Structure formats: C-alpha cells, structure tokens
Coordinates of C-alpha atoms and ligand atoms in Angstrom, one line a residue:
X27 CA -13.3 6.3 -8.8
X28 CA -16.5 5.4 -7.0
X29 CA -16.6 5.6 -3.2
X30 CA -15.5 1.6 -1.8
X31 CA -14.1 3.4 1.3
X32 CA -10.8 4.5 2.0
X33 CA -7.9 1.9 2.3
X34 CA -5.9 2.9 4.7
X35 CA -2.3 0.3 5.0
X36 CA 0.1 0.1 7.4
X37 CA 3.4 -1.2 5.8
X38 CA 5.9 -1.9 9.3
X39 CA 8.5 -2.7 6.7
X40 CA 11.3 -4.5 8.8
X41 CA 10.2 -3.3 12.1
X42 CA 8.2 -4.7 14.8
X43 CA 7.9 -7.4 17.6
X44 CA 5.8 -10.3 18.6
X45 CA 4.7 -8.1 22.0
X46 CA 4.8 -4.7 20.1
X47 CA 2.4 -6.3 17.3
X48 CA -0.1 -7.8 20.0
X49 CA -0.3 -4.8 21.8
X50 CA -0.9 -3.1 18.8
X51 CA -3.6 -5.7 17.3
X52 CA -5.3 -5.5 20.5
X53 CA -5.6 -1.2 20.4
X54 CA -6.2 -0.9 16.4
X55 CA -8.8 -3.9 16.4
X56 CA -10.5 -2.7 19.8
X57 CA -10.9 0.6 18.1
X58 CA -12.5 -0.9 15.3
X59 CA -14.7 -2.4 17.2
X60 CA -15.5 0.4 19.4
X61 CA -16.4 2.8 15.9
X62 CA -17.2 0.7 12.9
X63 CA -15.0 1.8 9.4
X64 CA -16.8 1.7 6.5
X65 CA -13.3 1.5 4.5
X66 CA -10.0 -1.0 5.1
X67 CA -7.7 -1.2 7.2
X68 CA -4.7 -3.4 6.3
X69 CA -2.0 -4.1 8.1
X70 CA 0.9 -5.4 6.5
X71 CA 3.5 -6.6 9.2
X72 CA 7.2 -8.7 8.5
X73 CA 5.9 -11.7 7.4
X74 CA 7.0 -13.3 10.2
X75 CA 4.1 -11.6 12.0
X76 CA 1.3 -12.0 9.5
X77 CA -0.2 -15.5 10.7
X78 CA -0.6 -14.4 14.2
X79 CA -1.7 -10.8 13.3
X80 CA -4.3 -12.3 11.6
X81 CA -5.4 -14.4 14.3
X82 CA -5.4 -11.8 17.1
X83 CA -7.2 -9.4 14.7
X84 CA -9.9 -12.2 13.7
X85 CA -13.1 -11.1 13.5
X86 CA -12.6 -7.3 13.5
X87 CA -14.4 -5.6 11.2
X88 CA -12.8 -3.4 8.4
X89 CA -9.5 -5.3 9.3
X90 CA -7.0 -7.4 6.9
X91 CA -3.3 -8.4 6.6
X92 CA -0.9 -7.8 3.9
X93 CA 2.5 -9.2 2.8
X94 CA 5.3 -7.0 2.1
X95 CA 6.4 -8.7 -1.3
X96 CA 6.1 -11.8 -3.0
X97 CA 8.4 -14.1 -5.2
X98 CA 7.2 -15.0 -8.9
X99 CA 7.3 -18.2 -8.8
X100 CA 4.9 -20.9 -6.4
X101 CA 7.6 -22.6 -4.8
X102 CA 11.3 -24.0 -5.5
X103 CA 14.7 -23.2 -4.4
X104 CA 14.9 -19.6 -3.5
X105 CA 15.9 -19.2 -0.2
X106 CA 14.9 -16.6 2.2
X107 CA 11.9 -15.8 -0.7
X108 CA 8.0 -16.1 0.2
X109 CA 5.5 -17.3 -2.2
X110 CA 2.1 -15.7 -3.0
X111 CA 0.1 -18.5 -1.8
X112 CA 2.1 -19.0 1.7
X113 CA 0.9 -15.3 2.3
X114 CA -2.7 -16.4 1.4
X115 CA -2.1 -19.6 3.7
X116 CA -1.4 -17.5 6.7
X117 CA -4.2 -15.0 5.9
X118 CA -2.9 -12.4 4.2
X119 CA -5.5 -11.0 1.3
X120 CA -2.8 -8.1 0.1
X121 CA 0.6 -7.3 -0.8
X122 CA 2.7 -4.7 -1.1
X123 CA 4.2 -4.7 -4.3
X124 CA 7.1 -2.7 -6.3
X125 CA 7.7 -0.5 -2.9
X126 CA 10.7 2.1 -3.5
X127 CA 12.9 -0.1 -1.3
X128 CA 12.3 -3.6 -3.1
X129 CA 13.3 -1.9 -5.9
X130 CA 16.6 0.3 -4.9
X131 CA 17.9 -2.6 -2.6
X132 CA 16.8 -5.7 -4.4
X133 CA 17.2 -4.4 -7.9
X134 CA 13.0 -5.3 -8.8
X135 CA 12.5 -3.7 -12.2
X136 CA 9.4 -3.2 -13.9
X137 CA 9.3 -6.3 -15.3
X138 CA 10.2 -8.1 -12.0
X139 CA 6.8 -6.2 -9.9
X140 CA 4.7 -7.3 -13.1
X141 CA 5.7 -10.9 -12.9
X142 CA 5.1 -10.7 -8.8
X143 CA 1.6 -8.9 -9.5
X144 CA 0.6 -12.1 -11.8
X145 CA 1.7 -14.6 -8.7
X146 CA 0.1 -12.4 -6.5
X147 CA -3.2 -12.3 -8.6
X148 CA -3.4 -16.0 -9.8
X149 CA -2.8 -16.9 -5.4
X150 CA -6.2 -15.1 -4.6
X151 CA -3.7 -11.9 -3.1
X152 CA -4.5 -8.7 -4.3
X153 CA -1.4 -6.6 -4.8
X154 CA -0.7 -3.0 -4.1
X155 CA 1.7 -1.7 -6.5
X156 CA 3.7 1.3 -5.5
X157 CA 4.9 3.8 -8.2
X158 CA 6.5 6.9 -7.8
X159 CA 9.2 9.3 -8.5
X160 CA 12.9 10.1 -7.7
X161 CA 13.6 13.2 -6.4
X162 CA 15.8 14.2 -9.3
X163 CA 12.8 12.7 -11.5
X164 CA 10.6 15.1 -9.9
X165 CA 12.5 18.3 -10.3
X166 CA 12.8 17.3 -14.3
X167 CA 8.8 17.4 -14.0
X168 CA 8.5 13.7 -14.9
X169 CA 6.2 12.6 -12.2
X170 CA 3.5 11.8 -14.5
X171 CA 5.8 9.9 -17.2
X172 CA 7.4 7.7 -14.6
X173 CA 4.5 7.0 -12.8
X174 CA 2.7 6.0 -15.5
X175 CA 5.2 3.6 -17.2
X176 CA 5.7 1.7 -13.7
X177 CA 2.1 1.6 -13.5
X178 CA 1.6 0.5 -16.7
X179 CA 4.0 -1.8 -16.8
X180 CA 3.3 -3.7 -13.7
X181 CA -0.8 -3.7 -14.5
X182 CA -2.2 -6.6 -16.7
X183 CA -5.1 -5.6 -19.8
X184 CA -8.2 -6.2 -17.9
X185 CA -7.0 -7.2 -14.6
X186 CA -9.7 -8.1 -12.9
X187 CA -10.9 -7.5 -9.2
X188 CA -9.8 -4.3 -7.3
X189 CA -6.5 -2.7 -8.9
X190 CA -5.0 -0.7 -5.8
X191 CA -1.9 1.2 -7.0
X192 CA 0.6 3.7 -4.3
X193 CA 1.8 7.0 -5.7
X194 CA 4.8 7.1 -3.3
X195 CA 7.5 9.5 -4.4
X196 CA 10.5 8.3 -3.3
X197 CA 11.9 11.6 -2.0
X198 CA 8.7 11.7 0.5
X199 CA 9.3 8.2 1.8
X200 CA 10.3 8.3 5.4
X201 CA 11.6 12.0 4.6
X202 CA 8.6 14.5 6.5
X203 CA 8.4 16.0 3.5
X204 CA 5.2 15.2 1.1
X205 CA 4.4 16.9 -2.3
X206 CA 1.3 19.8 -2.8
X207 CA -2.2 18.6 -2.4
X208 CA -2.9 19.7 -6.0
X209 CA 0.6 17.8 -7.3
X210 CA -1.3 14.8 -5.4
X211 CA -4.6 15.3 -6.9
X212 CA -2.6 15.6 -10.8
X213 CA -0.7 12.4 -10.6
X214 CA -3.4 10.4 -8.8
X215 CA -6.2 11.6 -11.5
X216 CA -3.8 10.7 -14.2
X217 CA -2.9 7.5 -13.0
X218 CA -6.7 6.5 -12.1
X219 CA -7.3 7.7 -16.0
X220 CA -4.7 6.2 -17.4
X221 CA -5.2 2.7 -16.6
X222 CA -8.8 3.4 -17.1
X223 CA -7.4 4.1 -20.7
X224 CA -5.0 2.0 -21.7
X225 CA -5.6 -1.0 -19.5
X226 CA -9.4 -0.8 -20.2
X227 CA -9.9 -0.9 -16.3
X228 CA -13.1 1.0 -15.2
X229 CA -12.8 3.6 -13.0
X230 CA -14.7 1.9 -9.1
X231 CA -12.4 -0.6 -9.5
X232 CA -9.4 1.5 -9.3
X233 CA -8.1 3.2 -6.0
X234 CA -4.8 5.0 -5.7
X235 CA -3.1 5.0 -2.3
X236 CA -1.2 7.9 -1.3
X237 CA 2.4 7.2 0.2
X238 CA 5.3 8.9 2.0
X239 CA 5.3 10.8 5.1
X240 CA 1.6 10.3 5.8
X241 CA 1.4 11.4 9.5
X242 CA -2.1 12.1 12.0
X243 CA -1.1 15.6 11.5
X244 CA -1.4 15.6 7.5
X245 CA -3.9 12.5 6.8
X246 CA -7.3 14.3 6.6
X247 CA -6.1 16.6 4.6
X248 CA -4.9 14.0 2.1
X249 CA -7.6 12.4 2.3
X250 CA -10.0 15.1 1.3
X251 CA -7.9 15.7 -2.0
X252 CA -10.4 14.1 -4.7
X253 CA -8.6 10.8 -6.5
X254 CA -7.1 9.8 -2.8
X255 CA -8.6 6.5 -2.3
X256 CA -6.3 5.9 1.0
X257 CA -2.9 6.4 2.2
X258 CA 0.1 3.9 3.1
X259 CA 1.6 4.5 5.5
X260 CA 4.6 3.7 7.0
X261 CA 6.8 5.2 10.5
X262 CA 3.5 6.5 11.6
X263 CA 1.6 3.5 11.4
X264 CA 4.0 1.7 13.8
X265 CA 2.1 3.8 16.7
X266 CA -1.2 2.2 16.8
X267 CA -2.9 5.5 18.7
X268 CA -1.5 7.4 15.7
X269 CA -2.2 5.0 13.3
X270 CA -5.6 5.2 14.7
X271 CA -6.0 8.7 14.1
X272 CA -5.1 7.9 10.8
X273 CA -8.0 5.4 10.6
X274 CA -10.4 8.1 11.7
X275 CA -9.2 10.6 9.0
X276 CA -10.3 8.0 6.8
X277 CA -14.1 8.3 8.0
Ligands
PGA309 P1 6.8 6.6 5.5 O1 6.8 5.3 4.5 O2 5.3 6.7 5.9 O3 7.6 6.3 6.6 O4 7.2 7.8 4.7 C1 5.8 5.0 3.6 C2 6.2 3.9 2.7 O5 7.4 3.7 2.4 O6 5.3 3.0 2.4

C-alpha cells in the first residue's frame, strides 16, 4: 500500500443531534484548521445530519462526509431507503458499506453490499466496505477465509478509483476488546494482497481501515501496525476532543 495518508472515519451510527453535531463540526474542523492533516478525515453522521455537516465543515481541509448505507437502486418505492446519489447531492463523497449491523439487523448478504458498492460507485460515492469476523468465526481460525470471501465478493474486477475496505471483527465492535497487533497486521496484509490478486487491483489504491473498539488510548498504536491505512471508528468518535486525538494519531 503506498502512503495516501491515513483515513481516519467517524461512523455516529444512529446517534447524534443537530447541536451535538455543530458543536462537534465547529471543534474537529477548528482543529484542522489549527494543524493541517495530511490524511482524511470523514465523518459519517445519520444521514439526517450529512447536508448540514457538510456545510458547517465547508472548507476545512482534510475533512469529508460519509453516508452510513445506500440502497441498490437510484430511486423508486422503498420507503425509509436513501439512494447513492441523494448522499452525493447533500455532499457526501463516502459510504459505509456492509457494516456488521446492516448485515445482522437488516439481513445484507454478500450479494446485497456488492450490489450497494456498484450504486455507490456508478453515483460518484466511494464506498467503504466493512468485513470481518464473528466471534465464534474467529475462535475456528477463519478470520482470513471469511474476510476474504466478503471482500471478494463485494469488490468488482478492476474497480477503479480508491478501494477502502474495514476489517471490523464483529466481536470488537462496540465491545473494548480489539484483536493482537500482529492478528491486525495478518488479516490486513492478506486482504490488501488478495484483492491485489484476484481483483487485479494495485496495491496504492488499496487502504484497509481498521474497526472496533478504536479508542485515543489504542489508535497510535494501530496505526503504527504496517497494512493499517486508518481506523473507523465508532463510540469514540462521538467525542470530538477524543476523536481528535484520534486525528492526531493519524499524523
Ligand atoms: P466501535 O464501533 O468503535 O464503537 O467499536 C466501530 C464500528 O462499528 O464501526
């Protein structure tokens, strides 16, 4: 992977308000400003929040929204669903894609997140596809196995632009606990060489995110592992002077 900068994502999931989201626009984007980041910082609020996140954080450098999830299709009758191009409309240049919870409490399957990756693709978005594994998945050793069929799965031949793909076990999410810094460094090198291999994708246009449990206390140290190309994060991020220690582990 060649050195773009670390992404470093803030997924609120279904939390946040209209003051706690200005108040945290105005800290994270005046601490931008204040120290210039050479990677990105995404911030990927309820979609209800994303049109004026993006204008209160106008202008900042380093700084970008994200969606949460798309729908497959442009537009027609699926109520309470947002399409990839209404996120694009309202700013948003990412979305999060396949996360743990879109698939356990919405049913996505593979073939769902690979038909929301295309919509997300052909709107101008660029998705960030979470993979990861069970816990039970991860005491049978099949961490690489499972990441690598949702990955390749979801991941067209060729796709062009940047491919950003989350390892996010789902036994780390939300739970403190986070895997080994060398388990970290094995799946995200496999992953990264993987799609490099069977997708034909090259290598500095690939960067994968690490998720679950990422905290100011434990960020640098992810950071540092070699294959990290960022961290999503999501309780932590919620606290924007957290969120920008976070940031500056990233530097
Ligand atoms: P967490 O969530 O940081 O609260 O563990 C991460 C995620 O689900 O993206």
């Amino acid at each position: 992977m060649e050195d773009t900068g670390m992404y470093i994502v803030a997924n609120w999931k279904m939390n946040g308000s209209h003051e706690a989201a200005r108040e945290w626009m105005h800290s994270v984007s005046g601490h931008l400003r204040k120290e210039p980041f050479d990677g990105h910082c995404i911030v990927c609020p309820p979609a209800t929040l994303l049109h004026e996140m993006g204008v209160w954080g106008e202008g900042t450098p380093g700084l970008t929204t994200g969606g949460q999830d798309c729908h497959t299709d442009f537009a027609g009758a699926f109520t309470g669903d947002v399409a990839a191009k209404m996120l694009k409309e309202v700013g948003a240049s990412y979305v999060i894609l396949g996360h743990s919870e879109r698939r356990r409490y919405h049913g996505e399957t593979d073939n769902i997140v690979a038909a929301k990756v295309k919509a997300a693709l052909a709107a101008g978005v660029t998705p960030i596809v979470c993979v990861g594994e069970t816990q039970e998945q991860y005491e049978r050793n099949e961490t690489l196995s499972v990441t690598e069929s949702q990955a390749l799965a979801a991941i067209a031949d060729g796709q062009e632009g940047e491919v950003l793909v989350a390892y996010e076990p789902v036994w780390a999410i939300g739970s403190g606990k986070i895997p080994g810094l060398g388990e970290i460094e094995v799946a995200h090198s496999a992953i990264a060489a993987f799609l490099t291999e069977k997708k034909g994708i090259a290598p500095e246009r690939i960067s994968v995110l690490y998720g679950g449990s990422v905290n100011a206390g434990n960020a640098k140290e992810i950071l540092r592992i070699p294959d990290v190309g960022g961290v999503l994060v999501g309780t932590a991020s919620l606290d924007a002077a957290e969120f920008c220690h976070i940031l500056d582990a990233g530097r």
